Amino acid sequence: MLRYLPFLLVLAVWIYAFIDVLNTPEKEVRHLPKVVWVIIVLLFGEVLLGPIAWFVTGKKRGPAAGRANGSRGGWVAPDDNPEFLKNLNRDLDKDTDRRDES
């Protein structure tokens, strides 16, 4: 079974790169047209040259979304989100007022 592992890993990288090329918008593709990148990934995928070239130079890669400080507008944990904490305090105040009225 272990002798098939390298083949399966190469196949997985090849398929991932191919799908990544297809799903990437044209404006995010660098250096060559998208169609040429598809051909390169397909032709040179067996030796991993095409997928590696795509991952290194073919696509614009920005910083990861969802930084810890939330400055990029990504997902923020509730305890780090000031808006959530304000809403939580407001809801707690409403519940306290309702209990006082009864």
mmCIF file of N, CA and C in Angstrom:
data_model
loop_
_atom_site.group_PDB
_atom_site.id
_atom_site.type_symbol
_atom_site.label_atom_id
_atom_site.label_comp_id
_atom_site.label_asym_id
_atom_site.label_seq_id
_atom_site.Cartn_x
_atom_site.Cartn_y
_atom_site.Cartn_z
ATOM 1 N N MET A 1 0.818 -1.196 0.000
ATOM 2 C CA MET A 1 0.000 0.000 0.000
ATOM 3 C C MET A 1 0.866 1.266 0.000
ATOM 4 N N LEU A 2 1.963 1.282 0.710
ATOM 5 C CA LEU A 2 2.818 2.459 0.776
ATOM 6 C C LEU A 2 3.468 2.793 -0.559
ATOM 7 N N ARG A 3 3.601 1.831 -1.414
ATOM 8 C CA ARG A 3 4.230 2.111 -2.699
ATOM 9 C C ARG A 3 3.337 2.953 -3.601
ATOM 10 N N TYR A 4 2.048 3.014 -3.300
ATOM 11 C CA TYR A 4 1.122 3.844 -4.069
ATOM 12 C C TYR A 4 1.018 5.265 -3.528
ATOM 13 N N LEU A 5 1.540 5.495 -2.341
ATOM 14 C CA LEU A 5 1.410 6.803 -1.705
ATOM 15 C C LEU A 5 2.018 7.942 -2.524
ATOM 16 N N PRO A 6 3.226 7.828 -3.053
ATOM 17 C CA PRO A 6 3.764 8.936 -3.876
ATOM 18 C C PRO A 6 2.884 9.246 -5.086
ATOM 19 N N PHE A 7 2.386 8.222 -5.741
ATOM 20 C CA PHE A 7 1.501 8.431 -6.886
ATOM 21 C C PHE A 7 0.227 9.167 -6.468
ATOM 22 N N LEU A 8 -0.349 8.775 -5.338
ATOM 23 C CA LEU A 8 -1.576 9.418 -4.871
ATOM 24 C C LEU A 8 -1.334 10.868 -4.458
ATOM 25 N N LEU A 9 -0.182 11.143 -3.854
ATOM 26 C CA LEU A 9 0.135 12.520 -3.476
ATOM 27 C C LEU A 9 0.308 13.411 -4.709
ATOM 28 N N VAL A 10 1.019 12.904 -5.711
ATOM 29 C CA VAL A 10 1.194 13.663 -6.953
ATOM 30 C C VAL A 10 -0.164 13.906 -7.612
ATOM 31 N N LEU A 11 -0.994 12.888 -7.646
ATOM 32 C CA LEU A 11 -2.330 13.020 -8.229
ATOM 33 C C LEU A 11 -3.165 14.053 -7.476
ATOM 34 N N ALA A 12 -3.088 14.043 -6.150
ATOM 35 C CA ALA A 12 -3.848 15.000 -5.347
ATOM 36 C C ALA A 12 -3.392 16.433 -5.612
ATOM 37 N N VAL A 13 -2.079 16.651 -5.682
ATOM 38 C CA VAL A 13 -1.563 17.997 -5.957
ATOM 39 C C VAL A 13 -1.958 18.432 -7.362
ATOM 40 N N TRP A 14 -1.884 17.530 -8.297
ATOM 41 C CA TRP A 14 -2.243 17.808 -9.679
ATOM 42 C C TRP A 14 -3.711 18.242 -9.778
ATOM 43 N N ILE A 15 -4.589 17.490 -9.168
ATOM 44 C CA ILE A 15 -6.021 17.797 -9.206
ATOM 45 C C ILE A 15 -6.307 19.115 -8.484
ATOM 46 N N TYR A 16 -5.673 19.313 -7.324
ATOM 47 C CA TYR A 16 -5.885 20.555 -6.576
ATOM 48 C C TYR A 16 -5.453 21.767 -7.402
ATOM 49 N N ALA A 17 -4.297 21.686 -8.040
ATOM 50 C CA ALA A 17 -3.806 22.797 -8.857
ATOM 51 C C ALA A 17 -4.737 23.055 -10.035
ATOM 52 N N PHE A 18 -5.201 21.997 -10.674
ATOM 53 C CA PHE A 18 -6.101 22.138 -11.818
ATOM 54 C C PHE A 18 -7.398 22.838 -11.405
ATOM 55 N N ILE A 19 -7.982 22.417 -10.296
ATOM 56 C CA ILE A 19 -9.220 23.032 -9.817
ATOM 57 C C ILE A 19 -8.969 24.470 -9.377
ATOM 58 N N ASP A 20 -7.805 24.714 -8.774
ATOM 59 C CA ASP A 20 -7.462 26.069 -8.348
ATOM 60 C C ASP A 20 -7.330 26.999 -9.551
ATOM 61 N N VAL A 21 -6.721 26.528 -10.620
ATOM 62 C CA VAL A 21 -6.616 27.343 -11.838
ATOM 63 C C VAL A 21 -7.999 27.642 -12.395
ATOM 64 N N LEU A 22 -8.848 26.650 -12.445
ATOM 65 C CA LEU A 22 -10.184 26.849 -12.998
ATOM 66 C C LEU A 22 -11.026 27.813 -12.155
ATOM 67 N N ASN A 23 -10.871 27.773 -10.838
ATOM 68 C CA ASN A 23 -11.685 28.600 -9.952
ATOM 69 C C ASN A 23 -11.130 30.007 -9.740
ATOM 70 N N THR A 24 -9.915 30.264 -10.183
ATOM 71 C CA THR A 24 -9.311 31.576 -10.005
ATOM 72 C C THR A 24 -9.854 32.542 -11.050
ATOM 73 N N PRO A 25 -10.328 33.716 -10.605
ATOM 74 C CA PRO A 25 -10.793 34.714 -11.576
ATOM 75 C C PRO A 25 -9.650 35.181 -12.476
ATOM 76 N N GLU A 26 -9.981 35.533 -13.683
ATOM 77 C CA GLU A 26 -8.981 35.930 -14.685
ATOM 78 C C GLU A 26 -8.110 37.091 -14.203
ATOM 79 N N LYS A 27 -8.690 38.011 -13.445
ATOM 80 C CA LYS A 27 -7.920 39.183 -13.001
ATOM 81 C C LYS A 27 -6.879 38.840 -11.939
ATOM 82 N N GLU A 28 -6.971 37.668 -11.319
ATOM 83 C CA GLU A 28 -5.989 37.260 -10.309
ATOM 84 C C GLU A 28 -4.889 36.369 -10.881
ATOM 85 N N VAL A 29 -4.951 36.053 -12.154
ATOM 86 C CA VAL A 29 -3.939 35.211 -12.798
ATOM 87 C C VAL A 29 -2.790 36.100 -13.257
ATOM 88 N N ARG A 30 -1.556 35.663 -12.953
ATOM 89 C CA ARG A 30 -0.382 36.463 -13.305
ATOM 90 C C ARG A 30 0.420 35.811 -14.423
ATOM 91 N N HIS A 31 1.164 36.633 -15.144
ATOM 92 C CA HIS A 31 2.179 36.253 -16.120
ATOM 93 C C HIS A 31 1.655 35.631 -17.417
ATOM 94 N N LEU A 32 0.687 34.772 -17.365
ATOM 95 C CA LEU A 32 0.172 34.108 -18.566
ATOM 96 C C LEU A 32 -1.355 34.097 -18.523
ATOM 97 N N PRO A 33 -2.001 33.942 -19.664
ATOM 98 C CA PRO A 33 -3.467 33.795 -19.662
ATOM 99 C C PRO A 33 -3.889 32.517 -18.928
ATOM 100 N N LYS A 34 -5.079 32.532 -18.445
ATOM 101 C CA LYS A 34 -5.608 31.406 -17.663
ATOM 102 C C LYS A 34 -5.595 30.104 -18.467
ATOM 103 N N VAL A 35 -5.941 30.179 -19.736
ATOM 104 C CA VAL A 35 -5.968 28.977 -20.585
ATOM 105 C C VAL A 35 -4.579 28.350 -20.676
ATOM 106 N N VAL A 36 -3.558 29.182 -20.766
ATOM 107 C CA VAL A 36 -2.186 28.664 -20.836
ATOM 108 C C VAL A 36 -1.822 27.986 -19.522
ATOM 109 N N TRP A 37 -2.248 28.560 -18.396
ATOM 110 C CA TRP A 37 -1.970 27.920 -17.104
ATOM 111 C C TRP A 37 -2.666 26.564 -16.999
ATOM 112 N N VAL A 38 -3.878 26.468 -17.504
ATOM 113 C CA VAL A 38 -4.576 25.171 -17.495
ATOM 114 C C VAL A 38 -3.775 24.143 -18.284
ATOM 115 N N ILE A 39 -3.292 24.528 -19.455
ATOM 116 C CA ILE A 39 -2.508 23.604 -20.287
ATOM 117 C C ILE A 39 -1.212 23.222 -19.592
ATOM 118 N N ILE A 40 -0.536 24.191 -18.982
ATOM 119 C CA ILE A 40 0.724 23.894 -18.282
ATOM 120 C C ILE A 40 0.489 22.923 -17.130
ATOM 121 N N VAL A 41 -0.551 23.170 -16.350
ATOM 122 C CA VAL A 41 -0.830 22.284 -15.216
ATOM 123 C C VAL A 41 -1.184 20.882 -15.707
ATOM 124 N N LEU A 42 -1.946 20.790 -16.776
ATOM 125 C CA LEU A 42 -2.316 19.472 -17.283
ATOM 126 C C LEU A 42 -1.127 18.727 -17.910
ATOM 127 N N LEU A 43 -0.329 19.430 -18.694
ATOM 128 C CA LEU A 43 0.782 18.762 -19.384
ATOM 129 C C LEU A 43 1.930 18.387 -18.456
ATOM 130 N N PHE A 44 2.228 19.257 -17.494
ATOM 131 C CA PHE A 44 3.378 19.023 -16.627
ATOM 132 C C PHE A 44 2.977 18.629 -15.213
ATOM 133 N N GLY A 45 1.766 18.158 -15.043
ATOM 134 C CA GLY A 45 1.274 17.779 -13.723
ATOM 135 C C GLY A 45 1.867 16.491 -13.191
ATOM 136 N N GLU A 46 2.203 15.582 -14.078
ATOM 137 C CA GLU A 46 2.726 14.287 -13.636
ATOM 138 C C GLU A 46 4.073 14.413 -12.939
ATOM 139 N N VAL A 47 4.842 15.420 -13.319
ATOM 140 C CA VAL A 47 6.152 15.616 -12.692
ATOM 141 C C VAL A 47 6.118 16.799 -11.720
ATOM 142 N N LEU A 48 4.944 17.322 -11.434
ATOM 143 C CA LEU A 48 4.686 18.410 -10.503
ATOM 144 C C LEU A 48 5.269 19.755 -10.918
ATOM 145 N N LEU A 49 5.807 19.870 -12.114
ATOM 146 C CA LEU A 49 6.339 21.157 -12.554
ATOM 147 C C LEU A 49 5.223 22.166 -12.801
ATOM 148 N N GLY A 50 4.156 21.732 -13.439
ATOM 149 C CA GLY A 50 3.029 22.621 -13.715
ATOM 150 C C GLY A 50 2.357 23.128 -12.447
ATOM 151 N N PRO A 51 1.968 22.222 -11.536
ATOM 152 C CA PRO A 51 1.344 22.697 -10.294
ATOM 153 C C PRO A 51 2.259 23.578 -9.449
ATOM 154 N N ILE A 52 3.534 23.245 -9.361
ATOM 155 C CA ILE A 52 4.454 24.067 -8.571
ATOM 156 C C ILE A 52 4.600 25.446 -9.211
ATOM 157 N N ALA A 53 4.711 25.499 -10.537
ATOM 158 C CA ALA A 53 4.792 26.791 -11.221
ATOM 159 C C ALA A 53 3.537 27.615 -10.961
ATOM 160 N N TRP A 54 2.370 26.964 -10.976
ATOM 161 C CA TRP A 54 1.125 27.673 -10.719
ATOM 162 C C TRP A 54 1.103 28.229 -9.301
ATOM 163 N N PHE A 55 1.447 27.406 -8.314
ATOM 164 C CA PHE A 55 1.400 27.842 -6.925
ATOM 165 C C PHE A 55 2.408 28.957 -6.643
ATOM 166 N N VAL A 56 3.556 28.922 -7.303
ATOM 167 C CA VAL A 56 4.599 29.908 -7.029
ATOM 168 C C VAL A 56 4.358 31.210 -7.780
ATOM 169 N N THR A 57 4.020 31.139 -9.063
ATOM 170 C CA THR A 57 3.962 32.364 -9.859
ATOM 171 C C THR A 57 2.627 32.645 -10.521
ATOM 172 N N GLY A 58 1.734 31.714 -10.591
ATOM 173 C CA GLY A 58 0.545 31.885 -11.419
ATOM 174 C C GLY A 58 -0.581 32.689 -10.828
ATOM 175 N N LYS A 59 -0.690 32.753 -9.504
ATOM 176 C CA LYS A 59 -1.850 33.371 -8.890
ATOM 177 C C LYS A 59 -1.412 34.442 -7.905
ATOM 178 N N LYS A 60 -2.142 35.552 -7.908
ATOM 179 C CA LYS A 60 -1.882 36.588 -6.916
ATOM 180 C C LYS A 60 -2.331 36.056 -5.562
ATOM 181 N N ARG A 61 -1.448 36.089 -4.626
ATOM 182 C CA ARG A 61 -1.770 35.616 -3.280
ATOM 183 C C ARG A 61 -1.635 36.782 -2.318
ATOM 184 N N GLY A 62 -2.681 37.046 -1.574
ATOM 185 C CA GLY A 62 -2.653 38.130 -0.605
ATOM 186 C C GLY A 62 -2.511 37.574 0.794
ATOM 187 N N PRO A 63 -2.549 38.436 1.792
ATOM 188 C CA PRO A 63 -2.487 37.974 3.171
ATOM 189 C C PRO A 63 -3.727 37.149 3.507
ATOM 190 N N ALA A 64 -3.557 36.256 4.440
ATOM 191 C CA ALA A 64 -4.662 35.385 4.834
ATOM 192 C C ALA A 64 -5.788 36.208 5.444
ATOM 193 N N ALA A 65 -7.008 35.871 5.103
ATOM 194 C CA ALA A 65 -8.166 36.562 5.669
ATOM 195 C C ALA A 65 -8.377 36.112 7.097
ATOM 196 N N GLY A 66 -8.953 36.982 7.899
ATOM 197 C CA GLY A 66 -9.260 36.608 9.268
ATOM 198 C C GLY A 66 -8.066 36.692 10.187
ATOM 199 N N ARG A 67 -7.322 37.761 10.142
ATOM 200 C CA ARG A 67 -6.189 37.947 11.049
ATOM 201 C C ARG A 67 -6.689 37.975 12.493
ATOM 202 N N ALA A 68 -5.798 37.745 13.427
ATOM 203 C CA ALA A 68 -6.162 37.692 14.840
ATOM 204 C C ALA A 68 -6.731 39.017 15.339
ATOM 205 N N ASN A 69 -6.218 40.148 14.845
ATOM 206 C CA ASN A 69 -6.714 41.440 15.304
ATOM 207 C C ASN A 69 -7.964 41.891 14.558
ATOM 208 N N GLY A 70 -8.367 41.173 13.527
ATOM 209 C CA GLY A 70 -9.584 41.498 12.795
ATOM 210 C C GLY A 70 -9.457 42.717 11.902
ATOM 211 N N SER A 71 -8.265 43.196 11.651
ATOM 212 C CA SER A 71 -8.086 44.413 10.881
ATOM 213 C C SER A 71 -8.394 44.225 9.402
ATOM 214 N N ARG A 72 -8.414 43.033 8.903
ATOM 215 C CA ARG A 72 -8.668 42.786 7.484
ATOM 216 C C ARG A 72 -10.146 42.591 7.197
ATOM 217 N N GLY A 73 -10.997 42.717 8.197
ATOM 218 C CA GLY A 73 -12.424 42.590 7.964
ATOM 219 C C GLY A 73 -12.895 41.151 7.913
ATOM 220 N N GLY A 74 -12.055 40.221 8.310
ATOM 221 C CA GLY A 74 -12.430 38.814 8.320
ATOM 222 C C GLY A 74 -13.212 38.462 9.575
ATOM 223 N N TRP A 75 -13.386 37.198 9.794
ATOM 224 C CA TRP A 75 -14.118 36.710 10.948
ATOM 225 C C TRP A 75 -13.343 37.011 12.214
ATOM 226 N N VAL A 76 -14.052 37.460 13.253
ATOM 227 C CA VAL A 76 -13.442 37.775 14.539
ATOM 228 C C VAL A 76 -14.163 36.970 15.599
ATOM 229 N N ALA A 77 -13.417 36.427 16.544
ATOM 230 C CA ALA A 77 -14.023 35.686 17.646
ATOM 231 C C ALA A 77 -14.932 36.627 18.440
ATOM 232 N N PRO A 78 -16.047 36.122 18.987
ATOM 233 C CA PRO A 78 -16.989 36.997 19.698
ATOM 234 C C PRO A 78 -16.353 37.780 20.846
ATOM 235 N N ASP A 79 -15.423 37.178 21.569
ATOM 236 C CA ASP A 79 -14.840 37.896 22.694
ATOM 237 C C ASP A 79 -13.855 38.983 22.251
ATOM 238 N N ASP A 80 -13.497 39.027 20.964
ATOM 239 C CA ASP A 80 -12.634 40.077 20.425
ATOM 240 C C ASP A 80 -13.408 41.108 19.617
ATOM 241 N N ASN A 81 -14.689 40.918 19.461
ATOM 242 C CA ASN A 81 -15.508 41.790 18.624
ATOM 243 C C ASN A 81 -16.231 42.804 19.505
ATOM 244 N N PRO A 82 -15.830 44.082 19.465
ATOM 245 C CA PRO A 82 -16.460 45.082 20.324
ATOM 246 C C PRO A 82 -17.955 45.253 20.058
ATOM 247 N N GLU A 83 -18.364 45.112 18.802
ATOM 248 C CA GLU A 83 -19.787 45.256 18.479
ATOM 249 C C GLU A 83 -20.615 44.154 19.146
ATOM 250 N N PHE A 84 -20.095 42.933 19.137
ATOM 251 C CA PHE A 84 -20.799 41.830 19.792
ATOM 252 C C PHE A 84 -20.905 42.081 21.296
ATOM 253 N N LEU A 85 -19.827 42.563 21.890
ATOM 254 C CA LEU A 85 -19.837 42.810 23.332
ATOM 255 C C LEU A 85 -20.823 43.920 23.696
ATOM 256 N N LYS A 86 -20.948 44.967 22.851
ATOM 257 C CA LYS A 86 -21.928 46.022 23.107
ATOM 258 C C LYS A 86 -23.334 45.457 23.054
ATOM 259 N N ASN A 87 -23.608 44.635 22.028
ATOM 260 C CA ASN A 87 -24.936 44.026 21.901
ATOM 261 C C ASN A 87 -25.227 43.110 23.078
ATOM 262 N N LEU A 88 -24.223 42.391 23.536
ATOM 263 C CA LEU A 88 -24.401 41.488 24.674
ATOM 264 C C LEU A 88 -24.740 42.286 25.922
ATOM 265 N N ASN A 89 -24.023 43.383 26.164
ATOM 266 C CA ASN A 89 -24.319 44.225 27.323
ATOM 267 C C ASN A 89 -25.711 44.829 27.223
ATOM 268 N N ARG A 90 -26.108 45.258 26.027
ATOM 269 C CA ARG A 90 -27.434 45.833 25.836
ATOM 270 C C ARG A 90 -28.516 44.782 26.110
ATOM 271 N N ASP A 91 -28.305 43.553 25.655
ATOM 272 C CA ASP A 91 -29.277 42.488 25.906
ATOM 273 C C ASP A 91 -29.355 42.159 27.395
ATOM 274 N N LEU A 92 -28.226 42.161 28.075
ATOM 275 C CA LEU A 92 -28.222 41.895 29.511
ATOM 276 C C LEU A 92 -28.957 42.999 30.274
ATOM 277 N N ASP A 93 -28.776 44.255 29.839
ATOM 278 C CA ASP A 93 -29.481 45.369 30.480
ATOM 279 C C ASP A 93 -30.982 45.243 30.279
ATOM 280 N N LYS A 94 -31.428 44.832 29.093
ATOM 281 C CA LYS A 94 -32.855 44.646 28.826
ATOM 282 C C LYS A 94 -33.432 43.552 29.711
ATOM 283 N N ASP A 95 -32.700 42.448 29.851
ATOM 284 C CA ASP A 95 -33.172 41.345 30.698
ATOM 285 C C ASP A 95 -33.266 41.782 32.158
ATOM 286 N N THR A 96 -32.310 42.578 32.608
ATOM 287 C CA THR A 96 -32.320 43.064 33.986
ATOM 288 C C THR A 96 -33.501 44.005 34.201
ATOM 289 N N ASP A 97 -33.786 44.873 33.225
ATOM 290 C CA ASP A 97 -34.935 45.777 33.331
ATOM 291 C C ASP A 97 -36.236 45.008 33.372
ATOM 292 N N ARG A 98 -36.374 43.949 32.602
ATOM 293 C CA ARG A 98 -37.598 43.131 32.608
ATOM 294 C C ARG A 98 -37.811 42.454 33.943
ATOM 295 N N ARG A 99 -36.730 41.985 34.535
ATOM 296 C CA ARG A 99 -36.843 41.326 35.861
ATOM 297 C C ARG A 99 -37.242 42.332 36.927
ATOM 298 N N ASP A 100 -36.714 43.550 36.823
ATOM 299 C CA ASP A 100 -37.049 44.581 37.810
ATOM 300 C C ASP A 100 -38.509 44.986 37.725
ATOM 301 N N GLU A 101 -39.093 44.972 36.533
ATOM 302 C CA GLU A 101 -40.481 45.345 36.332
ATOM 303 C C GLU A 101 -41.424 44.306 36.910
ATOM 304 N N SER A 102 -41.044 43.024 36.970
ATOM 305 C CA SER A 102 -41.958 41.986 37.432
ATOM 306 C C SER A 102 -42.035 41.904 38.918
#
